[in-house]
Amino acid sequence: MKKLLVLAVTAAAISAPAMAAPGDTSTAQGAATAEVVAPITLAHTNGAALNFGTFTTGDAGGSVVVDQAGVGTATGEVTLLGGSVEAADAFTVAGDANRAFTIATTGGTVSNGSDSMAFTTSAATSGLLNASGTAAFSVGGALSIAGGESAGTYTGSYSVTVAYN
């Protein structure tokens, strides 16, 4: 009988599930969220261009600076001609409403055959999309003129990048 009792107790102990004492574990549910925003897009305004105008260079050169409002000024031996039309370039941004973004521009060169002139650009460094998710900004620049460049029309390009903050 003693053997039977020992066997019964052993069998019961082996087959019984392990029970944790109260207070040894606790479980709760966490929260998770995600937000998808509209992609930011940049568009060049049709017909706009950073235009350094029409000028003479002289032998020592100088520069033409166009501010972000499109007002041009010449320095050194560079003279803007009467009727010259200087202009800032223009861009529009679209994306997630009321979201801030950064603006980065590069410089470039304008060329006419083998002659070229370097320029730098200037623009705001940041912007804010309005409640409709749009914004606009202008790009001005400064053209360096060595002097003695050949007559003709010079063209070139530069890059503009926008990114959400």
PDB file of C-alpha atoms in Angstrom:
ATOM      1  CA  MET A   1       0.000   0.000   0.000  1.00  0.00           C
ATOM      2  CA  LYS A   2       2.833   2.268   0.818  1.00  0.00           C
ATOM      3  CA  LYS A   3       4.244   1.693  -2.671  1.00  0.00           C
ATOM      4  CA  LEU A   4       0.887   2.429  -4.194  1.00  0.00           C
ATOM      5  CA  LEU A   5       0.598   5.703  -2.282  1.00  0.00           C
ATOM      6  CA  VAL A   6       4.114   6.785  -3.297  1.00  0.00           C
ATOM      7  CA  LEU A   7       3.353   5.922  -6.945  1.00  0.00           C
ATOM      8  CA  ALA A   8       0.086   7.880  -6.832  1.00  0.00           C
ATOM      9  CA  VAL A   9       1.739  10.957  -5.330  1.00  0.00           C
ATOM     10  CA  THR A  10       4.600  10.761  -7.861  1.00  0.00           C
ATOM     11  CA  ALA A  11       2.183  10.385 -10.786  1.00  0.00           C
ATOM     12  CA  ALA A  12       0.104  13.320  -9.579  1.00  0.00           C
ATOM     13  CA  ALA A  13       3.174  15.518  -9.216  1.00  0.00           C
ATOM     14  CA  ILE A  14       4.441  14.643 -12.709  1.00  0.00           C
ATOM     15  CA  SER A  15       1.090  15.161 -14.466  1.00  0.00           C
ATOM     16  CA  ALA A  16       0.049  18.398 -12.677  1.00  0.00           C
ATOM     17  CA  PRO A  17       0.796  21.639 -14.577  1.00  0.00           C
ATOM     18  CA  ALA A  18       3.293  24.045 -13.042  1.00  0.00           C
ATOM     19  CA  MET A  19       1.492  26.931 -11.430  1.00  0.00           C
ATOM     20  CA  ALA A  20       3.081  30.339 -10.933  1.00  0.00           C
ATOM     21  CA  ALA A  21       2.576  31.905  -7.616  1.00  0.00           C
ATOM     22  CA  PRO A  22       0.336  34.991  -7.711  1.00  0.00           C
ATOM     23  CA  GLY A  23       2.328  38.234  -8.461  1.00  0.00           C
ATOM     24  CA  ASP A  24       5.182  36.531 -10.385  1.00  0.00           C
ATOM     25  CA  THR A  25       4.034  37.785 -13.868  1.00  0.00           C
ATOM     26  CA  SER A  26       1.872  40.520 -15.357  1.00  0.00           C
ATOM     27  CA  THR A  27       0.795  41.329 -18.919  1.00  0.00           C
ATOM     28  CA  ALA A  28      -0.504  44.583 -20.448  1.00  0.00           C
ATOM     29  CA  GLN A  29      -1.224  45.757 -23.990  1.00  0.00           C
ATOM     30  CA  GLY A  30       0.965  48.457 -25.608  1.00  0.00           C
ATOM     31  CA  ALA A  31      -0.044  51.020 -28.238  1.00  0.00           C
ATOM     32  CA  ALA A  32       1.404  51.508 -31.736  1.00  0.00           C
ATOM     33  CA  THR A  33       0.880  54.317 -34.236  1.00  0.00           C
ATOM     34  CA  ALA A  34       2.147  55.309 -37.669  1.00  0.00           C
ATOM     35  CA  GLU A  35       1.666  58.404 -39.793  1.00  0.00           C
ATOM     36  CA  VAL A  36       2.149  58.534 -43.553  1.00  0.00           C
ATOM     37  CA  VAL A  37       2.657  62.012 -45.002  1.00  0.00           C
ATOM     38  CA  ALA A  38       2.270  63.156 -48.574  1.00  0.00           C
ATOM     39  CA  PRO A  39       5.580  63.085 -50.466  1.00  0.00           C
ATOM     40  CA  ILE A  40       7.243  66.461 -50.925  1.00  0.00           C
ATOM     41  CA  THR A  41       7.483  67.587 -54.561  1.00  0.00           C
ATOM     42  CA  LEU A  42       9.316  70.487 -56.176  1.00  0.00           C
ATOM     43  CA  ALA A  43       8.333  72.079 -59.482  1.00  0.00           C
ATOM     44  CA  HIS A  44      10.108  74.745 -61.499  1.00  0.00           C
ATOM     45  CA  THR A  45       7.736  77.568 -62.430  1.00  0.00           C
ATOM     46  CA  ASN A  46       7.096  77.437 -66.163  1.00  0.00           C
ATOM     47  CA  GLY A  47       8.917  80.235 -67.999  1.00  0.00           C
ATOM     48  CA  ALA A  48      10.938  81.363 -64.966  1.00  0.00           C
ATOM     49  CA  ALA A  49      14.753  81.587 -65.018  1.00  0.00           C
ATOM     50  CA  LEU A  50      17.560  83.143 -63.041  1.00  0.00           C
ATOM     51  CA  ASN A  51      18.345  85.914 -65.517  1.00  0.00           C
ATOM     52  CA  PHE A  52      21.510  87.970 -64.996  1.00  0.00           C
ATOM     53  CA  GLY A  53      20.389  90.400 -67.689  1.00  0.00           C
ATOM     54  CA  THR A  54      22.242  92.103 -70.532  1.00  0.00           C
ATOM     55  CA  PHE A  55      25.574  93.791 -69.787  1.00  0.00           C
ATOM     56  CA  THR A  56      29.023  94.815 -70.980  1.00  0.00           C
ATOM     57  CA  THR A  57      32.055  93.334 -69.238  1.00  0.00           C
ATOM     58  CA  GLY A  58      35.022  95.689 -69.542  1.00  0.00           C
ATOM     59  CA  ASP A  59      38.551  94.244 -69.269  1.00  0.00           C
ATOM     60  CA  ALA A  60      38.615  93.778 -65.486  1.00  0.00           C
ATOM     61  CA  GLY A  61      35.145  92.238 -65.177  1.00  0.00           C
ATOM     62  CA  GLY A  62      33.071  92.308 -62.023  1.00  0.00           C
ATOM     63  CA  SER A  63      29.750  90.725 -61.143  1.00  0.00           C
ATOM     64  CA  VAL A  64      26.005  90.879 -61.566  1.00  0.00           C
ATOM     65  CA  VAL A  65      23.952  90.126 -58.476  1.00  0.00           C
ATOM     66  CA  VAL A  66      20.235  89.335 -58.715  1.00  0.00           C
ATOM     67  CA  ASP A  67      18.425  89.243 -55.369  1.00  0.00           C
ATOM     68  CA  GLN A  68      15.496  86.943 -54.576  1.00  0.00           C
ATOM     69  CA  ALA A  69      13.082  89.726 -55.562  1.00  0.00           C
ATOM     70  CA  GLY A  70      14.661  89.841 -59.033  1.00  0.00           C
ATOM     71  CA  VAL A  71      16.506  93.153 -58.679  1.00  0.00           C
ATOM     72  CA  GLY A  72      19.877  93.177 -60.455  1.00  0.00           C
ATOM     73  CA  THR A  73      22.980  95.226 -59.679  1.00  0.00           C
ATOM     74  CA  ALA A  74      26.382  95.306 -61.369  1.00  0.00           C
ATOM     75  CA  THR A  75      29.807  95.792 -59.795  1.00  0.00           C
ATOM     76  CA  GLY A  76      33.301  96.457 -61.132  1.00  0.00           C
ATOM     77  CA  GLU A  77      33.580  97.212 -64.844  1.00  0.00           C
ATOM     78  CA  VAL A  78      30.288  95.431 -65.577  1.00  0.00           C
ATOM     79  CA  THR A  79      27.462  97.700 -66.748  1.00  0.00           C
ATOM     80  CA  LEU A  80      23.842  96.592 -67.050  1.00  0.00           C
ATOM     81  CA  LEU A  81      22.389  97.991 -70.274  1.00  0.00           C
ATOM     82  CA  GLY A  82      19.187 100.013 -70.470  1.00  0.00           C
ATOM     83  CA  GLY A  83      16.251  97.676 -71.015  1.00  0.00           C
ATOM     84  CA  SER A  84      18.102  94.785 -69.368  1.00  0.00           C
ATOM     85  CA  VAL A  85      15.706  92.414 -67.629  1.00  0.00           C
ATOM     86  CA  GLU A  86      17.108  90.699 -64.572  1.00  0.00           C
ATOM     87  CA  ALA A  87      14.947  88.105 -62.787  1.00  0.00           C
ATOM     88  CA  ALA A  88      15.011  85.618 -59.937  1.00  0.00           C
ATOM     89  CA  ASP A  89      14.037  82.014 -60.647  1.00  0.00           C
ATOM     90  CA  ALA A  90      10.822  80.595 -59.147  1.00  0.00           C
ATOM     91  CA  PHE A  91       9.754  77.235 -57.698  1.00  0.00           C
ATOM     92  CA  THR A  92       6.672  75.736 -56.044  1.00  0.00           C
ATOM     93  CA  VAL A  93       6.592  73.038 -53.391  1.00  0.00           C
ATOM     94  CA  ALA A  94       3.713  70.680 -52.564  1.00  0.00           C
ATOM     95  CA  GLY A  95       3.331  68.166 -49.759  1.00  0.00           C
ATOM     96  CA  ASP A  96       1.876  67.600 -46.310  1.00  0.00           C
ATOM     97  CA  ALA A  97      -0.026  70.660 -45.009  1.00  0.00           C
ATOM     98  CA  ASN A  98       1.682  72.865 -42.388  1.00  0.00           C
ATOM     99  CA  ARG A  99       4.934  70.897 -42.557  1.00  0.00           C
ATOM    100  CA  ALA A 100       8.353  72.637 -42.559  1.00  0.00           C
ATOM    101  CA  PHE A 101      11.001  71.908 -45.188  1.00  0.00           C
ATOM    102  CA  THR A 102      14.588  72.849 -46.036  1.00  0.00           C
ATOM    103  CA  ILE A 103      15.837  74.353 -49.299  1.00  0.00           C
ATOM    104  CA  ALA A 104      19.320  73.742 -50.736  1.00  0.00           C
ATOM    105  CA  THR A 105      20.649  75.204 -53.998  1.00  0.00           C
ATOM    106  CA  THR A 106      23.894  74.679 -55.885  1.00  0.00           C
ATOM    107  CA  GLY A 107      25.856  77.075 -58.042  1.00  0.00           C
ATOM    108  CA  GLY A 108      26.607  76.498 -61.687  1.00  0.00           C
ATOM    109  CA  THR A 109      28.027  77.976 -64.850  1.00  0.00           C
ATOM    110  CA  VAL A 110      26.597  79.675 -67.895  1.00  0.00           C
ATOM    111  CA  SER A 111      28.389  78.952 -71.163  1.00  0.00           C
ATOM    112  CA  ASN A 112      28.570  80.121 -74.752  1.00  0.00           C
ATOM    113  CA  GLY A 113      30.840  77.826 -76.722  1.00  0.00           C
ATOM    114  CA  SER A 114      34.188  77.691 -74.945  1.00  0.00           C
ATOM    115  CA  ASP A 115      33.495  80.765 -72.760  1.00  0.00           C
ATOM    116  CA  SER A 116      31.846  80.269 -69.382  1.00  0.00           C
ATOM    117  CA  MET A 117      31.089  82.234 -66.233  1.00  0.00           C
ATOM    118  CA  ALA A 118      30.452  80.756 -62.771  1.00  0.00           C
ATOM    119  CA  PHE A 119      27.565  81.756 -60.547  1.00  0.00           C
ATOM    120  CA  THR A 120      26.385  81.095 -57.010  1.00  0.00           C
ATOM    121  CA  THR A 121      22.750  80.957 -55.946  1.00  0.00           C
ATOM    122  CA  SER A 122      20.881  82.398 -52.991  1.00  0.00           C
ATOM    123  CA  ALA A 123      17.534  81.269 -51.597  1.00  0.00           C
ATOM    124  CA  ALA A 124      15.806  80.949 -48.276  1.00  0.00           C
ATOM    125  CA  THR A 125      17.145  77.931 -46.369  1.00  0.00           C
ATOM    126  CA  SER A 126      13.724  76.790 -45.171  1.00  0.00           C
ATOM    127  CA  GLY A 127      10.020  77.125 -45.838  1.00  0.00           C
ATOM    128  CA  LEU A 128       6.624  76.107 -44.473  1.00  0.00           C
ATOM    129  CA  LEU A 129       3.839  74.506 -46.457  1.00  0.00           C
ATOM    130  CA  ASN A 130       0.521  76.294 -45.929  1.00  0.00           C
ATOM    131  CA  ALA A 131      -2.783  74.700 -44.853  1.00  0.00           C
ATOM    132  CA  SER A 132      -3.323  73.595 -48.470  1.00  0.00           C
ATOM    133  CA  GLY A 133       0.120  71.941 -48.576  1.00  0.00           C
ATOM    134  CA  THR A 134       1.792  74.406 -50.961  1.00  0.00           C
ATOM    135  CA  ALA A 135       4.578  76.999 -50.850  1.00  0.00           C
ATOM    136  CA  ALA A 136       6.621  79.055 -53.310  1.00  0.00           C
ATOM    137  CA  PHE A 137      10.109  80.540 -53.213  1.00  0.00           C
ATOM    138  CA  SER A 138      12.570  82.423 -55.443  1.00  0.00           C
ATOM    139  CA  VAL A 139      16.247  81.908 -56.189  1.00  0.00           C
ATOM    140  CA  GLY A 140      18.640  84.766 -56.838  1.00  0.00           C
ATOM    141  CA  GLY A 141      22.337  84.583 -57.578  1.00  0.00           C
ATOM    142  CA  ALA A 142      25.673  86.240 -58.235  1.00  0.00           C
ATOM    143  CA  LEU A 143      27.451  85.880 -61.593  1.00  0.00           C
ATOM    144  CA  SER A 144      31.260  86.275 -61.620  1.00  0.00           C
ATOM    145  CA  ILE A 145      32.539  87.963 -64.778  1.00  0.00           C
ATOM    146  CA  ALA A 146      36.268  87.815 -65.502  1.00  0.00           C
ATOM    147  CA  GLY A 147      36.132  90.460 -68.236  1.00  0.00           C
ATOM    148  CA  GLY A 148      36.591  90.180 -71.959  1.00  0.00           C
ATOM    149  CA  GLU A 149      34.039  87.367 -72.440  1.00  0.00           C
ATOM    150  CA  SER A 150      32.847  87.022 -76.017  1.00  0.00           C
ATOM    151  CA  ALA A 151      29.470  88.475 -76.963  1.00  0.00           C
ATOM    152  CA  GLY A 152      26.518  86.100 -77.124  1.00  0.00           C
ATOM    153  CA  THR A 153      23.865  84.344 -75.072  1.00  0.00           C
ATOM    154  CA  TYR A 154      25.138  82.222 -72.180  1.00  0.00           C
ATOM    155  CA  THR A 155      23.040  79.382 -70.718  1.00  0.00           C
ATOM    156  CA  GLY A 156      23.430  76.916 -67.876  1.00  0.00           C
ATOM    157  CA  SER A 157      21.655  75.233 -65.002  1.00  0.00           C
ATOM    158  CA  TYR A 158      21.831  74.507 -61.286  1.00  0.00           C
ATOM    159  CA  SER A 159      20.098  72.196 -58.797  1.00  0.00           C
ATOM    160  CA  VAL A 160      17.515  72.855 -56.098  1.00  0.00           C
ATOM    161  CA  THR A 161      16.565  70.303 -53.432  1.00  0.00           C
ATOM    162  CA  VAL A 162      13.779  70.432 -50.853  1.00  0.00           C
ATOM    163  CA  ALA A 163      13.306  68.005 -47.954  1.00  0.00           C
ATOM    164  CA  TYR A 164      10.993  67.754 -44.962  1.00  0.00           C
ATOM    165  CA  ASN A 165      12.566  68.766 -41.639  1.00  0.00           C
TER     166      ASN A 165
END
